[in-house]
């Protein structure tokens, strides 16, 4: 979900763009805007927010899936270059391998994935 203050600011900009503050004008485009005011307001308050939230969720899910793939690849690299048993059952790297680059890359990828999954939950 977008930051509520940023969302409110964006909605205010849209209201200014659609010139809701000039309701007394009743000619040309202003007449059309006045007639469609309820539709435009519903779009700004509801439809736009729902659409943005859906797209952000889809983007985050795509990012998380990419991070899962990266973790899997880094795990495979650790197992191929260090040892098949370098990664413990809980996903952590055994102590004797932790300072090696492949193990550090794997750990960093896991941390990014955990952070992304945590942000999806909140």
XYZ file of C-alpha atoms in Angstrom:
122
model
C 0.000 0.000 0.000
C 1.355 3.431 -0.899
C 2.257 5.866 1.863
C -1.012 7.576 2.942
C 0.535 11.080 2.874
C 1.964 10.564 -0.608
C -1.343 9.119 -1.796
C -3.257 12.103 -0.404
C -0.810 14.495 -2.070
C -1.247 12.685 -5.399
C -5.029 12.778 -5.064
C -4.872 16.519 -4.335
C -2.797 17.042 -7.476
C -5.393 15.149 -9.519
C -8.190 17.274 -8.051
C -6.241 20.404 -9.026
C -5.657 18.958 -12.479
C -9.370 18.321 -12.943
C -10.028 21.793 -11.489
C -12.562 20.789 -8.889
C -12.147 24.205 -7.295
C -13.787 26.011 -10.237
C -17.239 24.452 -9.987
C -18.863 27.798 -10.834
C -17.551 27.658 -14.414
C -20.153 26.091 -16.704
C -18.902 26.141 -20.271
C -16.881 23.879 -22.567
C -14.641 21.395 -20.829
C -15.664 22.727 -17.405
C -19.265 21.708 -18.055
C -18.127 18.162 -18.891
C -15.898 18.033 -15.809
C -18.788 19.227 -13.639
C -21.086 16.576 -15.104
C -18.480 13.857 -14.544
C -17.354 15.142 -11.125
C -18.762 12.138 -9.209
C -17.135 9.679 -11.626
C -13.806 11.486 -11.436
C -13.948 11.679 -7.648
C -14.718 7.935 -7.408
C -11.778 7.250 -9.703
C -9.433 9.368 -7.586
C -10.650 8.003 -4.237
C -11.272 4.331 -5.041
C -10.427 2.986 -8.488
C -6.990 4.550 -8.726
C -5.996 3.436 -5.219
C -7.144 -0.134 -5.877
C -5.320 -0.263 -9.206
C -2.092 1.103 -7.758
C -2.221 -1.347 -4.840
C -2.803 -4.296 -7.185
C 0.117 -3.296 -9.380
C 2.403 -2.768 -6.395
C 1.489 -6.222 -5.069
C 2.199 -7.781 -8.448
C 5.521 -5.960 -8.645
C 6.517 -7.059 -5.136
C 5.547 -10.659 -5.895
C 7.694 -10.552 -9.024
C 10.602 -9.124 -7.055
C 10.232 -11.804 -4.395
C 10.132 -14.552 -6.994
C 13.315 -13.188 -8.583
C 14.987 -13.161 -5.163
C 13.918 -16.765 -4.532
C 15.534 -17.738 -7.813
C 18.699 -15.846 -6.861
C 18.871 -17.611 -3.485
C 18.442 -20.965 -5.192
C 21.241 -20.161 -7.645
C 23.547 -18.920 -4.867
C 22.828 -22.059 -2.850
C 23.723 -24.189 -5.847
C 26.961 -22.222 -6.285
C 27.874 -22.796 -2.632
C 27.195 -26.510 -2.906
C 29.148 -26.825 -6.157
C 32.172 -24.719 -5.175
C 32.479 -25.388 -1.447
C 30.678 -28.536 -0.419
C 27.378 -30.251 -0.955
C 26.971 -30.091 2.830
C 28.080 -26.454 3.319
C 24.486 -25.345 3.879
C 22.718 -26.670 6.930
C 19.106 -27.850 7.039
C 17.959 -24.466 8.430
C 19.498 -22.690 5.426
C 22.501 -21.239 7.215
C 26.062 -21.833 6.088
C 28.320 -23.988 8.229
C 30.792 -22.008 10.309
C 33.921 -23.096 8.435
C 32.555 -21.753 5.115
C 30.977 -18.475 6.275
C 33.879 -16.185 5.358
C 34.165 -17.430 1.793
C 32.745 -15.277 -1.019
C 30.226 -17.825 -2.302
C 28.830 -18.253 1.213
C 28.652 -14.487 1.750
C 26.826 -14.013 -1.562
C 24.340 -16.711 -0.558
C 23.799 -15.145 2.876
C 23.245 -11.685 1.351
C 20.725 -13.090 -1.147
C 18.839 -14.782 1.707
C 18.788 -11.524 3.681
C 17.339 -9.629 0.692
C 14.694 -12.323 0.266
C 13.762 -12.224 3.949
C 13.471 -8.424 3.825
C 11.249 -8.607 0.723
C 9.000 -11.238 2.299
C 8.745 -9.172 5.460
C 7.749 -6.057 3.501
C 5.039 -8.067 1.699
C 3.552 -9.059 5.047
C 3.327 -5.462 6.285
